[in-house]
Amino acid sequence: MTFRSSVLYALRLVLPRGGGDSGRGRKGLVGAMLSIGISLVPLVAVLSVSDGMIEGITGRIIGLSSQDISVRVPAAIPLRRLAEGLSGVEGVSRASAELRGIALAAGKSARTGVTVRAVPQDIFAENHAFATYFSVEEGGADLSGGRNAVIGQKVARDLSLHAGDKITLITASPAAGEGAAVRPKAAVFTVAGIVSCGYQELDALWVFIPFEAGEAFFPQAAVQRIVSIMTPDSFSPELMRTRRLVQEAAGEGCDVYTWNELHAAQYENFASTKILLLLVMLLIVLVASVNISSALVMLVMERRREIAILKSMGAAADGITAAFLLAGFSAGAAGVLFGLPLGLFASVNINTLISTMERLVNAGARCIFMLRHGDAASYTAIHLLDPAYYLQQIPVTVPFRELLLVVLGTLLLSLLVSALPAIRAGSEKPLDTLRKM
């Protein structure tokens, strides 16, 4: 029995002739194909969405918080002069001075703790990460004028502030002398704009003020003095070399950290969560692949007569085994062809799908709330992805290399689960079968 004969017999096993009854074995193969295809949809979606989510969150943490390299500068060293000197270090794209401290912010009717960041006035226009990730929700990201402030969306909501309103920042300044009382220090700023980076957990407490205003506002003992450094590539192997050069240029007394040193725990948490999700999805694919084995067992039982006739006519056991292997492989390949495009479609439209599901869930929940309470005025909307912990808009990154591994792994798994039923089909004894006919 040639390989071509095995292929033709495999097609005969999979495709019913003349549109007649396909049999339980063939129906089982179709069900296995559908199971594999459906199981691949969440796997492909998890790969694409998790990569995009991790990339989006990591990019915001690096670009808006720590930058690629962060230099902690003691009070004795002039901060701006050091930033100008570090901007000329090999591998450094931009170096900017920043003051960072804690303050109490007071609005029209409420107060809350905030993180005040005194930054260069042109940072929202000149810093690529700020220009890319921040979206202006109200007003404008303008720190010119000396007494302008740009605040995060959550701070504005908590303090009931809008563009043009006044915000009062209060910090504590220790008085001179041992045992002296702590003296509060207040400054009033005009809210020039309200911004959001789309990741509320990161920017929920941020208030930006001009660097010059920060120098006058912050007490020296209660402020972090930082030089934030950007490089051409945050993930480049050259980042550690640039760090060493920055450390040499900054001199003793300055502490230099890379972004992955500052956020190692959070980055590892993202990676481990992704691996756990993929493991669960792979187990689903494995369970779905077992259906191929069950379908082939049923197909072998239905085709024992055909196998006996073929073997009595000279068909080799290896040829019969190859035909059933090809039948199982074709079911896995059909599942891949069905599930992969569907998974990619779901991934690309994940934001639309989530918003549609949220509307449907909220419509049902609102109706139930009205039936129980008689009024929906106090109903709180349900968020499937809470913007306090997830990106408001999920970026999608299609990982072609990982998807190729998934496709190859699924096809290999289809062959493996088809092996035992195929070997059993090849080992059928034609005489025993024909005697029972």
Short mmCIF file of C-alpha atoms in Angstrom, two decimals:
data_model
loop_
_atom_site.label_atom_id
_atom_site.label_comp_id
_atom_site.label_asym_id
_atom_site.label_seq_id
_atom_site.Cartn_x
_atom_site.Cartn_y
_atom_site.Cartn_z
CA MET A 1 0.00 0.00 0.00
CA THR A 2 1.64 3.20 -1.17
CA PHE A 3 1.57 6.52 0.65
CA ARG A 4 -0.76 7.90 -2.02
CA SER A 5 -3.17 5.03 -1.35
CA SER A 6 -3.01 5.84 2.39
CA VAL A 7 -3.85 9.49 1.64
CA LEU A 8 -6.79 8.52 -0.56
CA TYR A 9 -8.11 6.12 2.08
CA ALA A 10 -7.72 8.82 4.76
CA LEU A 11 -9.83 11.16 2.59
CA ARG A 12 -12.38 8.38 2.25
CA LEU A 13 -12.45 8.02 6.03
CA VAL A 14 -12.92 11.72 6.69
CA LEU A 15 -15.21 12.76 3.82
CA PRO A 16 -18.47 10.82 3.32
CA ARG A 17 -19.05 9.59 -0.23
CA GLY A 18 -22.09 10.90 -2.07
CA GLY A 19 -23.35 12.92 0.90
CA GLY A 20 -24.70 9.81 2.62
CA ASP A 21 -24.71 8.96 6.31
CA SER A 22 -21.39 10.02 7.72
CA GLY A 23 -21.41 7.56 10.61
CA ARG A 24 -20.64 8.12 14.27
CA GLY A 25 -16.89 7.98 13.70
CA ARG A 26 -16.94 10.78 11.12
CA LYS A 27 -19.31 12.83 13.26
CA GLY A 28 -16.90 12.34 16.14
CA LEU A 29 -14.03 13.70 14.02
CA VAL A 30 -16.12 16.74 13.09
CA GLY A 31 -16.90 17.27 16.79
CA ALA A 32 -13.21 16.93 17.66
CA MET A 33 -12.34 19.46 14.98
CA LEU A 34 -14.88 21.92 16.39
CA SER A 35 -13.62 21.30 19.93
CA ILE A 36 -10.02 22.05 18.96
CA GLY A 37 -11.07 25.14 17.01
CA ILE A 38 -13.16 26.51 19.88
CA SER A 39 -10.40 25.77 22.41
CA LEU A 40 -7.89 27.67 20.26
CA VAL A 41 -10.02 30.84 20.29
CA PRO A 42 -9.38 31.73 23.97
CA LEU A 43 -5.75 30.58 23.68
CA VAL A 44 -5.06 32.92 20.74
CA ALA A 45 -6.99 35.72 22.46
CA VAL A 46 -5.03 35.27 25.71
CA LEU A 47 -1.73 35.35 23.83
CA SER A 48 -2.60 38.51 21.90
CA VAL A 49 -4.36 40.39 24.69
CA SER A 50 -1.89 39.48 27.46
CA ASP A 51 1.09 40.52 25.34
CA GLY A 52 -0.61 43.79 24.46
CA MET A 53 -1.71 44.40 28.05
CA ILE A 54 1.75 43.69 29.49
CA GLU A 55 3.43 45.81 26.82
CA GLY A 56 0.98 48.67 27.37
CA ILE A 57 1.27 48.67 31.17
CA THR A 58 5.05 48.21 31.12
CA GLY A 59 5.47 51.00 28.57
CA ARG A 60 3.47 53.37 30.76
CA ILE A 61 5.34 52.43 33.93
CA ILE A 62 8.70 52.97 32.22
CA GLY A 63 7.85 56.05 30.19
CA LEU A 64 5.75 57.92 32.74
CA SER A 65 7.12 56.83 36.12
CA SER A 66 10.67 55.52 36.31
CA GLN A 67 11.96 56.15 32.75
CA ASP A 68 14.69 53.76 31.57
CA ILE A 69 17.23 54.88 34.18
CA SER A 70 16.51 56.78 37.38
CA VAL A 71 19.20 58.68 39.30
CA ARG A 72 18.49 59.59 42.94
CA VAL A 73 20.44 62.77 43.69
CA PRO A 74 21.39 64.08 47.15
CA ALA A 75 20.62 67.69 48.13
CA ALA A 76 24.26 68.78 47.90
CA ILE A 77 24.40 68.25 44.12
CA PRO A 78 22.74 70.80 41.78
CA LEU A 79 19.96 68.83 40.12
CA ARG A 80 19.55 70.71 36.85
CA ARG A 81 23.27 70.93 36.23
CA LEU A 82 23.61 67.19 36.75
CA ALA A 83 20.73 66.53 34.33
CA GLU A 84 22.44 68.65 31.66
CA GLY A 85 25.69 66.76 32.18
CA LEU A 86 24.04 63.34 31.99
CA SER A 87 22.23 64.22 28.76
CA GLY A 88 25.62 64.02 27.00
CA VAL A 89 26.45 60.50 28.21
CA GLU A 90 26.70 57.88 25.46
CA GLY A 91 23.42 55.98 25.10
CA VAL A 92 21.28 58.69 26.76
CA SER A 93 18.50 60.20 24.63
CA ARG A 94 17.06 62.60 27.19
CA ALA A 95 17.76 63.51 30.82
CA SER A 96 15.36 65.68 32.82
CA ALA A 97 15.33 66.88 36.42
CA GLU A 98 12.33 66.15 38.62
CA LEU A 99 11.25 66.75 42.21
CA ARG A 100 8.77 64.30 43.70
CA GLY A 101 7.00 64.53 47.05
CA ILE A 102 3.79 63.89 48.97
CA ALA A 103 1.22 66.58 49.68
CA LEU A 104 -2.38 67.10 50.72
CA ALA A 105 -4.54 68.45 47.90
CA ALA A 106 -7.68 70.44 48.63
CA GLY A 107 -10.40 71.13 46.10
CA LYS A 108 -13.84 72.65 46.26
CA SER A 109 -15.35 70.23 48.74
CA ALA A 110 -12.84 67.47 49.46
CA ARG A 111 -9.22 66.67 50.24
CA THR A 112 -6.97 63.79 49.30
CA GLY A 113 -3.34 62.78 49.40
CA VAL A 114 -1.42 63.18 46.16
CA THR A 115 2.02 62.67 44.69
CA VAL A 116 3.29 66.01 43.43
CA ARG A 117 5.78 65.90 40.57
CA ALA A 118 7.69 69.07 39.72
CA VAL A 119 8.81 68.63 36.10
CA PRO A 120 10.06 70.78 33.20
CA GLN A 121 7.32 72.93 31.69
CA ASP A 122 7.65 71.38 28.23
CA ILE A 123 7.59 67.74 29.34
CA PHE A 124 4.13 66.96 27.91
CA ALA A 125 5.26 68.13 24.47
CA GLU A 126 8.94 67.20 24.39
CA ASN A 127 8.92 63.87 26.24
CA HIS A 128 7.85 61.16 23.78
CA ALA A 129 6.30 58.91 26.43
CA PHE A 130 4.25 61.76 27.93
CA ALA A 131 3.06 62.85 24.49
CA THR A 132 2.18 59.26 23.53
CA TYR A 133 0.53 57.85 26.63
CA PHE A 134 -1.19 60.87 28.18
CA SER A 135 -4.51 61.96 26.75
CA VAL A 136 -5.96 65.33 27.72
CA GLU A 137 -9.45 64.85 29.13
CA GLU A 138 -10.11 68.53 29.83
CA GLY A 139 -8.23 71.78 29.32
CA GLY A 140 -4.63 71.49 28.15
CA ALA A 141 -1.37 69.97 29.36
CA ASP A 142 0.24 73.37 29.87
CA LEU A 143 2.61 74.05 32.77
CA SER A 144 3.70 77.49 31.61
CA GLY A 145 2.94 80.50 33.71
CA GLY A 146 4.54 79.31 36.93
CA ARG A 147 1.33 78.53 38.82
CA ASN A 148 -0.36 76.06 36.48
CA ALA A 149 -0.95 72.43 37.47
CA VAL A 150 -1.90 69.37 35.45
CA ILE A 151 -3.75 66.74 37.47
CA GLY A 152 -4.79 63.14 36.95
CA GLN A 153 -8.36 62.24 36.10
CA LYS A 154 -9.02 60.44 39.40
CA VAL A 155 -7.70 63.37 41.46
CA ALA A 156 -10.00 65.70 39.52
CA ARG A 157 -12.96 63.40 40.14
CA ASP A 158 -12.20 62.98 43.86
CA LEU A 159 -11.82 66.75 44.37
CA SER A 160 -14.62 67.77 41.94
CA LEU A 161 -12.19 69.90 39.95
CA HIS A 162 -12.32 71.09 36.35
CA ALA A 163 -9.95 73.02 34.12
CA GLY A 164 -9.64 76.58 35.39
CA ASP A 165 -10.39 75.71 39.04
CA LYS A 166 -7.97 76.29 41.90
CA ILE A 167 -6.21 73.46 43.71
CA THR A 168 -4.40 73.98 47.02
CA LEU A 169 -1.37 71.83 47.80
CA ILE A 170 -0.29 71.54 51.43
CA THR A 171 2.98 70.01 52.59
CA ALA A 172 4.81 69.94 55.91
CA SER A 173 8.06 71.76 56.61
CA PRO A 174 9.93 70.94 59.84
CA ALA A 175 10.82 74.05 61.85
CA ALA A 176 14.39 74.78 62.86
CA GLY A 177 15.56 73.52 66.24
CA GLU A 178 15.13 70.29 68.12
CA GLY A 179 11.57 69.51 69.17
CA ALA A 180 10.10 72.33 67.11
CA ALA A 181 6.61 71.93 65.68
CA VAL A 182 6.00 70.97 62.06
CA ARG A 183 4.82 73.93 60.02
CA PRO A 184 2.38 73.44 57.14
CA LYS A 185 3.18 75.08 53.83
CA ALA A 186 0.50 75.76 51.24
CA ALA A 187 0.52 76.84 47.62
CA VAL A 188 -2.40 77.53 45.27
CA PHE A 189 -2.28 76.44 41.61
CA THR A 190 -4.65 76.77 38.68
CA VAL A 191 -5.75 73.52 37.07
CA ALA A 192 -4.62 73.96 33.46
CA GLY A 193 -5.62 70.47 32.37
CA ILE A 194 -6.82 67.04 33.39
CA VAL A 195 -4.99 64.06 31.88
CA SER A 196 -5.16 60.28 31.89
CA CYS A 197 -2.68 57.65 30.74
CA GLY A 198 -5.39 54.97 30.52
CA TYR A 199 -4.00 53.06 33.52
CA GLN A 200 -5.58 54.50 36.64
CA GLU A 201 -3.46 52.53 39.12
CA LEU A 202 -0.41 54.41 37.85
CA ASP A 203 -1.63 57.99 37.58
CA ALA A 204 -4.41 58.04 40.18
CA LEU A 205 -2.52 60.38 42.57
CA TRP A 206 -0.37 62.44 40.22
CA VAL A 207 -0.30 66.24 40.22
CA PHE A 208 2.23 67.94 37.92
CA ILE A 209 3.57 71.42 38.64
CA PRO A 210 6.44 73.41 37.06
CA PHE A 211 9.93 72.56 38.29
CA GLU A 212 10.58 76.12 39.50
CA ALA A 213 7.39 76.09 41.57
CA GLY A 214 8.40 72.75 43.04
CA GLU A 215 11.75 74.13 44.18
CA ALA A 216 9.96 76.86 46.13
CA PHE A 217 7.16 74.61 47.41
CA PHE A 218 8.93 71.45 48.60
CA PRO A 219 11.00 71.41 51.80
CA GLN A 220 14.45 69.94 51.11
CA ALA A 221 14.01 67.22 53.73
CA ALA A 222 10.77 65.87 52.27
CA VAL A 223 11.43 65.61 48.54
CA GLN A 224 12.98 63.09 46.16
CA ARG A 225 15.46 64.65 43.74
CA ILE A 226 15.54 62.59 40.56
CA VAL A 227 17.14 62.72 37.13
CA SER A 228 15.01 60.66 34.74
CA ILE A 229 16.88 59.26 31.75
CA MET A 230 15.51 57.85 28.52
CA THR A 231 17.48 55.62 26.13
CA PRO A 232 16.76 54.56 22.53
CA ASP A 233 15.52 51.12 23.64
CA SER A 234 14.25 50.24 27.11
CA PHE A 235 14.81 46.52 26.52
CA SER A 236 18.23 46.75 24.88
CA PRO A 237 21.14 44.69 26.28
CA GLU A 238 23.10 47.96 26.21
CA LEU A 239 20.94 49.36 29.02
CA MET A 240 23.28 48.03 31.74
CA ARG A 241 26.29 49.52 29.95
CA THR A 242 24.52 52.90 29.81
CA ARG A 243 23.73 52.54 33.50
CA ARG A 244 27.43 52.10 34.30
CA LEU A 245 28.33 55.17 32.23
CA VAL A 246 25.64 57.21 33.99
CA GLN A 247 26.90 56.06 37.37
CA GLU A 248 30.44 57.12 36.48
CA ALA A 249 29.24 60.52 35.24
CA ALA A 250 26.95 61.11 38.25
CA GLY A 251 29.71 60.35 40.72
CA GLU A 252 29.57 59.13 44.30
CA GLY A 253 26.48 59.84 46.36
CA CYS A 254 24.05 59.28 43.49
CA ASP A 255 22.09 56.03 43.31
CA VAL A 256 21.40 54.77 39.78
CA TYR A 257 18.66 52.24 38.99
CA THR A 258 17.28 50.76 35.78
CA TRP A 259 13.54 50.37 35.28
CA ASN A 260 13.64 46.58 35.71
CA GLU A 261 15.40 46.98 39.05
CA LEU A 262 12.71 49.34 40.30
CA HIS A 263 9.77 47.31 38.98
CA ALA A 264 11.15 43.75 39.01
CA ALA A 265 8.36 42.33 41.21
CA GLN A 266 5.57 43.82 39.12
CA TYR A 267 7.12 42.73 35.82
CA GLU A 268 7.63 39.17 37.11
CA ASN A 269 4.02 39.15 38.31
CA PHE A 270 2.83 39.98 34.80
CA ALA A 271 4.97 37.23 33.29
CA SER A 272 3.88 34.56 35.81
CA THR A 273 0.19 35.48 35.35
CA LYS A 274 0.54 35.11 31.60
CA ILE A 275 2.21 31.70 31.96
CA LEU A 276 -0.56 30.52 34.30
CA LEU A 277 -3.26 31.62 31.86
CA LEU A 278 -1.49 29.90 28.96
CA LEU A 279 -1.16 26.70 31.00
CA VAL A 280 -4.91 26.64 31.61
CA MET A 281 -5.63 27.30 27.92
CA LEU A 282 -3.19 24.56 26.85
CA LEU A 283 -4.95 22.09 29.14
CA ILE A 284 -8.22 22.96 27.40
CA VAL A 285 -6.61 22.26 24.01
CA LEU A 286 -5.23 18.96 25.35
CA VAL A 287 -8.67 17.86 26.52
CA ALA A 288 -10.16 18.85 23.16
CA SER A 289 -7.47 16.84 21.34
CA VAL A 290 -8.41 13.69 23.25
CA ASN A 291 -11.70 13.81 21.33
CA ILE A 292 -9.73 12.92 18.20
CA SER A 293 -8.56 9.71 19.84
CA SER A 294 -12.11 8.81 20.89
CA ALA A 295 -13.45 9.54 17.39
CA LEU A 296 -10.74 7.42 15.74
CA VAL A 297 -11.48 4.50 18.08
CA MET A 298 -15.12 4.65 16.97
CA LEU A 299 -14.04 5.01 13.32
CA VAL A 300 -11.80 1.93 13.57
CA MET A 301 -14.69 -0.09 15.01
CA GLU A 302 -16.98 1.02 12.18
CA ARG A 303 -14.36 0.28 9.50
CA ARG A 304 -13.17 -3.12 10.68
CA ARG A 305 -14.82 -4.75 7.67
CA GLU A 306 -13.14 -2.35 5.22
CA ILE A 307 -9.78 -2.83 6.95
CA ALA A 308 -10.12 -6.60 6.75
CA ILE A 309 -10.96 -6.48 3.02
CA LEU A 310 -8.05 -4.12 2.30
CA LYS A 311 -5.57 -6.26 4.21
CA SER A 312 -6.83 -9.45 2.53
CA MET A 313 -6.14 -7.72 -0.80
CA GLY A 314 -2.54 -6.99 0.20
CA ALA A 315 -2.70 -3.65 2.03
CA ALA A 316 0.13 -3.34 4.54
CA ALA A 317 -0.46 -2.64 8.22
CA ASP A 318 1.74 0.46 7.99
CA GLY A 319 -0.44 1.86 5.20
CA ILE A 320 -3.62 1.39 7.25
CA THR A 321 -1.94 2.99 10.28
CA ALA A 322 -0.78 5.94 8.15
CA ALA A 323 -4.30 6.46 6.80
CA PHE A 324 -5.82 6.73 10.28
CA LEU A 325 -2.95 8.94 11.43
CA LEU A 326 -3.67 11.26 8.51
CA ALA A 327 -7.38 11.24 9.39
CA GLY A 328 -6.61 12.36 12.96
CA PHE A 329 -4.08 14.90 11.71
CA SER A 330 -6.62 16.33 9.26
CA ALA A 331 -9.11 16.84 12.11
CA GLY A 332 -6.47 18.77 14.08
CA ALA A 333 -5.49 20.81 11.01
CA ALA A 334 -9.14 21.65 10.29
CA GLY A 335 -9.53 22.74 13.92
CA VAL A 336 -6.52 25.05 13.55
CA LEU A 337 -7.89 26.51 10.32
CA PHE A 338 -11.21 27.11 12.06
CA GLY A 339 -10.00 28.36 15.44
CA LEU A 340 -6.97 30.50 14.54
CA PRO A 341 -8.78 33.11 12.37
CA LEU A 342 -11.66 33.21 14.85
CA GLY A 343 -9.22 33.77 17.73
CA LEU A 344 -7.43 36.54 15.82
CA PHE A 345 -10.77 38.18 15.02
CA ALA A 346 -11.76 38.08 18.69
CA SER A 347 -8.36 39.51 19.69
CA VAL A 348 -8.45 42.42 17.25
CA ASN A 349 -12.00 43.32 18.33
CA ILE A 350 -11.52 42.61 22.05
CA ASN A 351 -12.34 46.18 23.12
CA THR A 352 -15.59 46.17 21.13
CA LEU A 353 -16.51 42.73 22.47
CA ILE A 354 -15.87 43.76 26.08
CA SER A 355 -17.85 47.00 25.74
CA THR A 356 -20.75 45.10 24.13
CA MET A 357 -20.72 42.51 26.91
CA GLU A 358 -20.62 45.30 29.52
CA ARG A 359 -23.67 46.94 27.97
CA LEU A 360 -25.58 43.65 27.93
CA VAL A 361 -24.59 42.80 31.51
CA ASN A 362 -25.47 46.29 32.74
CA ALA A 363 -28.80 46.23 30.91
CA GLY A 364 -29.75 42.98 32.64
CA ALA A 365 -28.39 44.05 36.01
CA ARG A 366 -30.20 47.41 35.78
CA CYS A 367 -33.50 45.65 35.12
CA ILE A 368 -32.99 43.34 38.10
CA PHE A 369 -32.03 46.35 40.25
CA MET A 370 -35.21 48.20 39.22
CA LEU A 371 -37.38 45.17 39.98
CA ARG A 372 -35.87 44.84 43.44
CA HIS A 373 -35.64 48.53 44.41
CA GLY A 374 -38.13 50.24 42.12
CA ASP A 375 -35.62 52.92 41.01
CA ALA A 376 -32.37 52.71 39.05
CA ALA A 377 -31.06 56.13 40.09
CA SER A 378 -28.59 54.62 42.58
CA TYR A 379 -27.49 51.78 40.28
CA THR A 380 -23.69 51.45 39.95
CA ALA A 381 -22.44 50.29 36.56
CA ILE A 382 -20.54 47.02 36.37
CA HIS A 383 -17.10 47.04 34.75
CA LEU A 384 -15.82 43.71 33.43
CA LEU A 385 -12.31 45.20 33.44
CA ASP A 386 -12.03 47.72 36.27
CA PRO A 387 -10.12 50.76 34.93
CA ALA A 388 -8.51 51.11 38.35
CA TYR A 389 -6.45 47.98 37.67
CA TYR A 390 -6.48 47.47 33.89
CA LEU A 391 -5.91 49.56 30.83
CA GLN A 392 -9.04 51.39 29.73
CA GLN A 393 -8.28 50.44 26.12
CA ILE A 394 -6.54 47.09 25.65
CA PRO A 395 -3.75 47.22 23.05
CA VAL A 396 -3.53 44.08 20.94
CA THR A 397 -0.18 42.64 19.87
CA VAL A 398 -0.27 39.60 17.59
CA PRO A 399 2.63 37.31 18.64
CA PHE A 400 3.30 35.55 15.34
CA ARG A 401 6.16 33.42 16.70
CA GLU A 402 4.12 32.16 19.65
CA LEU A 403 1.11 31.52 17.42
CA LEU A 404 3.29 29.46 15.11
CA LEU A 405 4.37 27.36 18.09
CA VAL A 406 0.72 26.91 19.09
CA VAL A 407 -0.18 25.74 15.58
CA LEU A 408 2.74 23.30 15.39
CA GLY A 409 2.04 22.06 18.92
CA THR A 410 -1.65 21.46 18.13
CA LEU A 411 -0.81 19.53 14.97
CA LEU A 412 1.79 17.44 16.80
CA LEU A 413 -0.69 16.78 19.60
CA SER A 414 -3.24 15.62 17.02
CA LEU A 415 -0.74 13.10 15.70
CA LEU A 416 0.14 11.86 19.18
CA VAL A 417 -3.45 11.25 20.28
CA SER A 418 -4.14 9.52 16.93
CA ALA A 419 -1.24 7.10 17.32
CA LEU A 420 -2.88 4.41 19.48
CA PRO A 421 -6.14 4.11 17.47
CA ALA A 422 -4.13 4.14 14.22
CA ILE A 423 -1.80 1.38 15.42
CA ARG A 424 -4.83 -0.61 16.54
CA ALA A 425 -6.34 -0.23 13.07
CA GLY A 426 -3.12 -1.45 11.44
CA SER A 427 -2.94 -4.47 13.75
CA GLU A 428 -6.48 -5.69 12.92
CA LYS A 429 -6.52 -9.39 11.89
CA PRO A 430 -8.56 -9.77 8.70
CA LEU A 431 -9.37 -13.47 9.17
CA ASP A 432 -10.94 -12.92 12.60
CA THR A 433 -12.99 -10.06 11.26
CA LEU A 434 -14.16 -11.88 8.13
CA ARG A 435 -15.21 -14.95 10.16
CA LYS A 436 -17.56 -12.75 12.19
CA MET A 437 -19.16 -11.18 9.11
#
